[in-house]
Amino acid sequence: MNIIRYPNPDEWDALLKRPTLNSEDLNETVREILNRVRTEGDKAVHDCEEQFDKVRLDNLQVTPEEFDEAEKLTSIELKAAILLALNNIKTFHSAQRFETKKVTTLPGVTCWQKAVAIEKVGLYIPGGMAPLFSTVLMLATPAQIAGCKEIILCTPPDREGKIHPAILYAAKVAGVTRVFKIGGVQAIGAMAYGTTTVPKVYKIFGPGNQYVTAAKQQVSLRDVAIDMPAGPSEVAVLADETANPTFVAADLLSQAEHGRDSQSLLITTSESLLEQTAQEVERQLQALPRKEIASCSLDHSKLILVKNTEEALQMVNRYAPEHLIIETRDYAELAEKVVNAGSVFLGSYSPESAGDYASGTNHTLPTNGYARAYSGVSLDSFIRKITFQEVTQEGIRTIGPAIEIMAANEYLDAHKNAITVRLTDKK
């Protein structure tokens, strides 16, 4: 990891820069695949599965028999862990339910909002070396609580045309309606445009590689909503001399093993902690099965020594991390001053892994600095709020003259007339 000591504030933007990729060729490739799926439907999806996932599928949809087989193949221990996490996610997200309140702004003028579920949502779950069944729980659970009528899921099959059993088990217990064996850009296209087999959805959720991310961004321009812009996953750890270097190193590595373009930062006020953490990272790295991936991530990760916690907090808010771990003596006080972060973990025993799996909070979070303007996925992500208003004759007499004046001054005479005809109605 790169070690930086006492950087000047004018160096921070360059120092906190995320890894970047040349996306021009990537975007053109994505555009071509999306166009094929849009025009050719299932045929394009089958062809892309054969080309990219190296499998020729007879049926894109997972069958009931495959769900039954997956349940048998999932260990009792893993089922219990999934159900514990599911219960906690349900508890946390159920508490976010919206309560309708009618508001009388003036006598005869009543306004209110109603929460309505998005009817059709699509979830994308990456496969590969790390089958993210935890993300199935994070996305399907709030969708079910919200009342989405159709919850479909796309995930890439292996070369035998199978889906990881834990993904299917998680999908079943979390309330997914249908699962399709489709990965990558073609999955995003199928959900965005609809095919004979895959229904078109109104909003797409879920992480993915750079191709999936680019596909989500392209379809969001005119075809379908998406959860949020996304980039490689990241963590920042803010720590002082009271932090445990073994814990800190473990947290940095838990992020680094996500992918080669992930980023881990330690921002600390302690030279001793910085040095011990650097040693611990190297020691723990050697034992990781995903050592090669984590090593690539660490090449653009940093250990940063700053003067005091105030400067550390300013740097954190400038970075706007997806995950923020605060392991300091005064972590509760510092937490109150965090304004830019996706999810915050407080104290020595709150690792990022807790939120990734089972504490109950959602792990689908804004990356790449988008935490300055975006929230992570929540129950609100799966609903729309429709406003209503009821104006009585008394109400229109109260607010009507003001509306007439405002409409006239915007030169919108028909707007004004819609009020005037009611004010002059003799019935």
XYZ file of N, CA and C in Angstrom, residues 6-164:
477
model
N 1.230 13.417 6.120
C 0.901 14.836 6.250
C 0.761 15.557 4.898
N -0.130 15.091 4.049
C -0.333 15.784 2.763
C -0.986 17.147 2.974
N -0.635 18.112 2.140
C -1.273 19.426 2.177
C -2.685 19.332 1.603
N -3.613 20.138 2.102
C -4.997 20.093 1.600
C -5.113 20.270 0.091
N -4.200 21.049 -0.506
C -4.292 21.239 -1.953
C -3.862 19.986 -2.730
N -3.342 18.980 -2.015
C -2.978 17.715 -2.651
C -4.067 16.655 -2.491
N -5.080 16.959 -1.704
C -6.059 15.938 -1.343
C -6.826 15.392 -2.544
N -7.282 16.243 -3.444
C -8.085 15.774 -4.572
C -7.334 14.746 -5.409
N -6.077 15.020 -5.677
C -5.269 14.070 -6.440
C -5.013 12.802 -5.631
N -4.798 12.988 -4.333
C -4.498 11.865 -3.447
C -5.695 10.925 -3.324
N -6.897 11.491 -3.302
C -8.106 10.698 -3.078
C -8.767 10.232 -4.377
N -8.074 10.366 -5.475
C -8.628 9.973 -6.761
C -8.828 8.464 -6.835
N -9.960 8.044 -7.380
C -10.232 6.624 -7.556
C -9.522 6.072 -8.791
N -9.353 4.750 -8.840
C -8.820 4.138 -10.065
C -9.761 4.411 -11.230
N -9.217 4.731 -12.378
C -10.049 5.020 -13.549
C -9.702 4.071 -14.686
N -10.687 3.835 -15.532
C -10.508 2.959 -16.672
C -10.851 3.712 -17.950
N -10.202 3.344 -19.036
C -10.547 3.905 -20.338
C -11.852 3.257 -20.793
N -12.916 4.048 -20.808
C -14.232 3.462 -21.042
C -14.775 3.680 -22.449
N -14.014 4.326 -23.305
C -14.541 4.638 -24.642
C -14.833 3.365 -25.430
N -13.861 2.446 -25.508
C -14.072 1.193 -26.236
C -15.118 0.346 -25.529
N -15.077 0.347 -24.200
C -16.034 -0.427 -23.413
C -17.459 0.011 -23.724
N -17.708 1.305 -23.734
C -19.054 1.819 -23.965
C -19.573 1.454 -25.348
N -18.698 1.432 -26.337
C -19.127 1.046 -27.680
C -19.507 -0.433 -27.732
N -18.722 -1.278 -27.051
C -19.042 -2.702 -26.981
C -20.389 -2.918 -26.311
N -20.599 -2.206 -25.195
C -21.862 -2.314 -24.461
C -23.023 -1.868 -25.334
N -22.848 -0.784 -26.044
C -23.907 -0.250 -26.897
C -24.313 -1.273 -27.971
N -23.334 -1.936 -28.550
C -23.618 -2.925 -29.595
C -24.419 -4.108 -29.040
N -24.032 -4.579 -27.836
C -24.752 -5.706 -27.237
C -26.179 -5.297 -26.890
N -26.348 -4.115 -26.316
C -27.689 -3.651 -25.966
C -28.573 -3.520 -27.200
N -28.014 -3.019 -28.282
C -28.799 -2.875 -29.516
C -29.244 -4.236 -30.043
N -28.365 -5.238 -29.939
C -28.729 -6.585 -30.380
C -29.875 -7.132 -29.542
N -29.783 -6.956 -28.223
C -30.843 -7.468 -27.347
C -32.153 -6.740 -27.627
N -32.064 -5.454 -27.866
C -33.275 -4.669 -28.150
C -33.976 -5.168 -29.424
N -33.205 -5.486 -30.453
C -33.793 -5.845 -31.742
C -34.028 -7.350 -31.905
N -33.185 -8.183 -31.282
C -33.271 -9.625 -31.501
C -33.825 -10.400 -30.313
N -33.933 -9.752 -29.143
C -34.543 -10.393 -27.991
C -33.829 -11.638 -27.506
N -34.605 -12.707 -27.309
C -34.053 -13.942 -26.739
C -32.891 -14.499 -27.549
N -32.961 -14.390 -28.870
C -31.872 -14.919 -29.702
C -30.554 -14.258 -29.345
N -30.562 -12.937 -29.196
C -29.339 -12.224 -28.830
C -28.867 -12.643 -27.442
N -29.802 -12.831 -26.514
C -29.428 -13.247 -25.161
C -28.762 -14.614 -25.196
N -29.349 -15.572 -25.918
C -28.752 -16.914 -26.033
C -27.360 -16.842 -26.653
N -27.231 -16.049 -27.710
C -25.928 -15.930 -28.377
C -24.884 -15.326 -27.437
N -25.279 -14.300 -26.682
C -24.342 -13.656 -25.751
C -23.959 -14.595 -24.609
N -24.907 -15.405 -24.157
C -24.578 -16.376 -23.121
C -23.532 -17.371 -23.626
N -23.707 -17.793 -24.865
C -22.737 -18.726 -25.447
C -21.374 -18.060 -25.626
N -21.384 -16.802 -26.019
C -20.128 -16.093 -26.268
C -19.402 -15.721 -24.980
N -20.138 -15.198 -24.002
C -19.482 -14.638 -22.812
C -19.467 -15.586 -21.604
N -20.553 -16.329 -21.405
C -20.589 -17.258 -20.276
C -20.269 -18.687 -20.683
N -19.999 -18.880 -21.979
C -19.541 -20.169 -22.507
C -20.527 -21.306 -22.249
N -21.811 -21.018 -22.423
C -22.824 -22.046 -22.220
C -23.978 -21.815 -23.195
N -24.470 -22.904 -23.777
C -25.644 -22.834 -24.653
C -26.829 -23.348 -23.857
N -27.791 -22.486 -23.617
C -28.902 -22.805 -22.736
C -30.144 -23.196 -23.532
N -30.842 -24.224 -23.055
C -32.129 -24.580 -23.646
C -33.236 -23.695 -23.093
N -33.083 -23.310 -21.831
C -34.124 -22.533 -21.153
C -33.458 -21.468 -20.305
N -33.854 -20.218 -20.498
C -33.241 -19.122 -19.731
C -33.772 -19.045 -18.309
N -34.995 -19.511 -18.074
C -35.600 -19.370 -16.751
C -35.296 -20.577 -15.878
N -34.991 -20.296 -14.610
C -34.753 -21.356 -13.636
C -36.074 -22.063 -13.344
N -36.041 -23.394 -13.338
C -37.251 -24.196 -13.153
C -37.487 -24.482 -11.668
N -38.726 -24.853 -11.314
C -39.000 -25.254 -9.920
C -38.103 -26.390 -9.451
N -37.804 -27.325 -10.347
C -36.935 -28.445 -9.986
C -35.531 -27.958 -9.623
N -35.055 -26.946 -10.322
C -33.731 -26.398 -10.014
C -33.731 -25.692 -8.662
N -34.833 -25.027 -8.318
C -34.941 -24.425 -6.989
C -34.899 -25.506 -5.914
N -35.620 -26.595 -6.133
C -35.641 -27.690 -5.157
C -34.251 -28.297 -4.986
N -33.549 -28.491 -6.105
C -32.200 -29.053 -6.045
C -31.258 -28.110 -5.291
N -31.393 -26.803 -5.541
C -30.531 -25.822 -4.871
C -30.743 -25.845 -3.365
N -31.995 -25.989 -2.957
C -32.279 -26.023 -1.519
C -31.621 -27.234 -0.859
N -31.623 -28.361 -1.556
C -30.980 -29.567 -1.014
C -29.467 -29.417 -0.947
N -28.894 -28.688 -1.908
C -27.437 -28.535 -1.964
C -26.896 -27.471 -1.008
N -27.784 -26.617 -0.488
C -27.351 -25.571 0.442
C -27.301 -26.154 1.853
N -26.169 -25.996 2.502
C -25.983 -26.603 3.827
C -26.935 -26.005 4.856
N -27.201 -26.784 5.892
C -28.068 -26.318 6.975
C -27.480 -25.072 7.621
N -26.151 -25.055 7.784
C -25.496 -23.909 8.419
C -25.665 -22.641 7.598
N -25.513 -22.777 6.278
C -25.657 -21.603 5.422
C -27.116 -21.155 5.376
N -28.042 -22.087 5.336
C -29.457 -21.714 5.365
C -29.780 -20.916 6.627
N -29.271 -21.387 7.760
C -29.528 -20.697 9.030
C -28.952 -19.295 9.011
N -27.736 -19.155 8.458
C -27.101 -17.837 8.375
C -27.899 -16.912 7.462
N -28.353 -17.436 6.331
C -29.149 -16.633 5.389
C -30.449 -16.185 6.036
N -31.103 -17.080 6.771
C -32.370 -16.728 7.403
C -32.184 -15.715 8.529
N -31.069 -15.807 9.250
C -30.776 -14.797 10.283
C -30.598 -13.427 9.636
N -29.794 -13.392 8.576
C -29.573 -12.120 7.875
C -30.881 -11.594 7.304
N -31.673 -12.469 6.700
C -32.956 -12.077 6.112
C -33.854 -11.426 7.160
N -33.921 -12.022 8.338
C -34.768 -11.488 9.394
C -34.319 -10.096 9.821
N -32.998 -9.906 9.953
C -32.478 -8.592 10.348
C -32.712 -7.541 9.262
N -32.543 -7.934 8.017
C -32.794 -7.006 6.905
C -34.275 -6.624 6.866
N -35.141 -7.608 7.089
C -36.583 -7.318 7.148
C -36.909 -6.351 8.270
N -36.338 -6.593 9.437
C -36.619 -5.748 10.597
C -36.211 -4.305 10.340
N -34.998 -4.128 9.810
C -34.491 -2.775 9.572
C -35.294 -2.054 8.493
N -35.580 -2.738 7.390
C -36.258 -2.083 6.277
C -37.760 -1.913 6.529
N -38.352 -2.784 7.313
C -39.777 -2.618 7.648
C -40.010 -1.343 8.438
N -39.018 -0.955 9.228
C -39.138 0.269 10.033
C -39.130 1.529 9.169
N -38.822 1.384 7.878
C -38.760 2.534 6.979
C -40.084 2.791 6.259
N -41.120 2.046 6.596
C -42.409 2.225 5.917
C -42.912 3.656 6.054
N -43.449 4.174 4.966
C -43.942 5.550 4.913
C -45.354 5.627 5.477
N -45.609 6.629 6.293
C -46.939 6.849 6.849
C -47.573 8.071 6.191
N -48.741 7.861 5.588
C -49.445 8.958 4.927
C -50.027 9.921 5.964
N -49.790 11.206 5.753
C -50.377 12.237 6.624
C -51.067 13.281 5.757
N -52.341 13.529 6.042
C -53.048 14.581 5.327
C -52.762 15.923 5.994
N -52.429 16.910 5.170
C -52.044 18.231 5.664
C -53.016 19.266 5.104
N -53.595 20.062 5.986
C -54.445 21.169 5.564
C -53.595 22.423 5.515
N -53.267 22.861 4.293
C -52.399 24.038 4.158
C -53.169 25.333 4.415
N -54.430 25.370 4.041
C -55.362 26.456 4.343
C -56.754 25.829 4.428
N -57.705 26.472 5.052
C -59.050 25.905 5.101
C -59.572 25.569 3.705
N -59.977 24.304 3.532
C -60.483 23.872 2.240
C -59.422 23.376 1.281
N -58.165 23.351 1.711
C -57.062 22.873 0.854
C -56.328 21.762 1.609
N -56.480 20.517 1.135
C -55.873 19.364 1.795
C -54.921 18.660 0.827
N -53.720 18.357 1.307
C -52.695 17.704 0.473
C -52.137 16.495 1.217
N -51.743 15.477 0.450
C -51.099 14.323 1.079
C -50.306 13.528 0.049
N -49.493 12.608 0.556
C -48.705 11.706 -0.279
C -49.117 10.269 0.004
N -49.022 9.430 -1.015
C -49.232 7.994 -0.831
C -48.048 7.254 -1.426
N -47.530 6.288 -0.683
C -46.424 5.467 -1.170
C -46.973 4.310 -1.988
N -46.470 4.159 -3.205
C -46.909 3.100 -4.101
C -45.683 2.339 -4.593
N -45.720 1.030 -4.513
C -44.580 0.218 -4.929
C -44.360 0.304 -6.437
N -43.110 0.237 -6.851
C -42.794 0.071 -8.269
C -43.259 -1.335 -8.650
N -44.071 -1.447 -9.671
C -44.720 -2.731 -9.953
C -43.744 -3.821 -10.396
N -42.768 -3.464 -11.258
C -41.850 -4.466 -11.791
C -40.411 -4.008 -11.589
N -39.630 -4.788 -10.856
C -38.224 -4.445 -10.633
C -37.342 -5.619 -11.056
N -36.149 -5.280 -11.513
C -35.176 -6.289 -11.926
C -33.928 -6.208 -11.076
N -33.455 -7.338 -10.622
C -32.258 -7.401 -9.785
C -31.151 -8.097 -10.563
N -29.960 -7.499 -10.564
C -28.808 -8.154 -11.187
C -27.856 -8.616 -10.093
N -27.509 -9.894 -10.117
C -26.617 -10.470 -9.125
C -25.411 -11.069 -9.830
N -24.214 -10.540 -9.596
C -23.023 -11.122 -10.229
C -22.801 -12.561 -9.783
N -22.127 -13.334 -10.629
C -21.774 -14.710 -10.281
C -20.267 -14.832 -10.170
N -19.697 -15.701 -10.946
C -18.240 -15.838 -10.956
C -17.690 -16.436 -9.685
N -16.481 -15.972 -9.295
C -15.798 -16.538 -8.135
C -16.497 -16.214 -6.829
N -17.277 -15.137 -6.790
C -17.949 -14.732 -5.557
C -19.449 -14.605 -5.821
N -20.203 -15.697 -5.663
C -21.653 -15.635 -5.874
C -22.305 -14.807 -4.775
N -22.823 -13.653 -5.126
C -23.269 -12.696 -4.108
C -24.720 -12.954 -3.691
N -24.940 -14.085 -3.015
C -26.290 -14.367 -2.521
C -26.716 -13.359 -1.463
N -25.740 -12.721 -0.790
C -26.092 -11.689 0.192
C -26.788 -10.511 -0.495
N -26.391 -10.202 -1.721
C -27.012 -9.093 -2.446
C -28.444 -9.437 -2.846
N -28.721 -10.713 -3.063
C -30.103 -11.127 -3.314
C -30.981 -10.691 -2.143
N -30.516 -10.954 -0.914
C -31.279 -10.581 0.280
C -31.430 -9.067 0.378
N -30.354 -8.346 0.081
C -30.356 -6.889 0.226
C -31.324 -6.208 -0.742
N -31.544 -6.814 -1.895
C -32.399 -6.190 -2.903
C -33.822 -6.756 -2.892
N -33.950 -8.056 -2.792
C -35.284 -8.654 -2.858
C -36.100 -8.375 -1.604
N -35.452 -8.308 -0.449
C -36.201 -8.123 0.799
C -36.954 -6.793 0.838
N -36.291 -5.651 0.617
C -37.062 -4.401 0.603
C -38.060 -4.335 -0.543
N -37.764 -4.992 -1.668
C -38.718 -5.016 -2.778
C -40.001 -5.728 -2.359
N -39.853 -6.818 -1.634
C -41.027 -7.556 -1.167
C -41.792 -6.754 -0.116
N -41.072 -6.129 0.807
C -41.726 -5.314 1.833
C -42.495 -4.162 1.184
N -41.901 -3.563 0.157
C -42.540 -2.438 -0.532
C -43.820 -2.865 -1.238
N -43.884 -4.139 -1.636
C -45.070 -4.631 -2.324
C -44.932 -4.686 -3.830
N -43.702 -4.762 -4.337
C -43.494 -4.885 -5.784
C -44.169 -6.166 -6.284
N -44.969 -6.054 -7.330
C -45.734 -7.202 -7.811
C -44.857 -8.232 -8.510
N -43.832 -7.762 -9.222
C -42.959 -8.680 -9.939
C -41.509 -8.335 -9.619
N -40.792 -9.312 -9.072
C -39.380 -9.146 -8.714
C -38.618 -10.201 -9.491
N -37.947 -9.800 -10.559
C -37.182 -10.772 -11.340
C -35.699 -10.598 -11.061
N -34.966 -11.667 -11.289
C -33.539 -11.666 -10.982
C -32.782 -12.304 -12.135
N -31.703 -11.658 -12.545
C -30.807 -12.212 -13.555
C -29.438 -12.427 -12.936
N -28.846 -13.566 -13.221
C -27.505 -13.868 -12.718
C -26.844 -14.836 -13.695
N -25.528 -14.727 -13.905
C -24.887 -15.580 -14.910
C -24.781 -17.039 -14.458
N -25.026 -17.989 -15.371
C -24.848 -19.403 -15.058
C -23.387 -19.811 -15.200
N -23.051 -20.980 -14.638
C -21.714 -21.518 -14.875
C -21.714 -22.236 -16.230
N -20.617 -22.885 -16.561
C -20.504 -23.487 -17.895
C -21.353 -24.740 -18.054
N -21.954 -25.183 -16.954
C -22.893 -26.301 -17.024
C -24.347 -25.808 -17.045
N -24.494 -24.480 -17.078
C -25.830 -23.916 -17.125
C -26.532 -23.876 -15.789
N -25.767 -23.895 -14.715
C -26.349 -23.901 -13.374
C -26.067 -22.590 -12.645
N -26.963 -22.264 -11.713
C -26.797 -21.109 -10.829
C -26.336 -21.608 -9.476
N -25.481 -20.837 -8.803
C -25.007 -21.239 -7.478
C -26.210 -21.496 -6.568
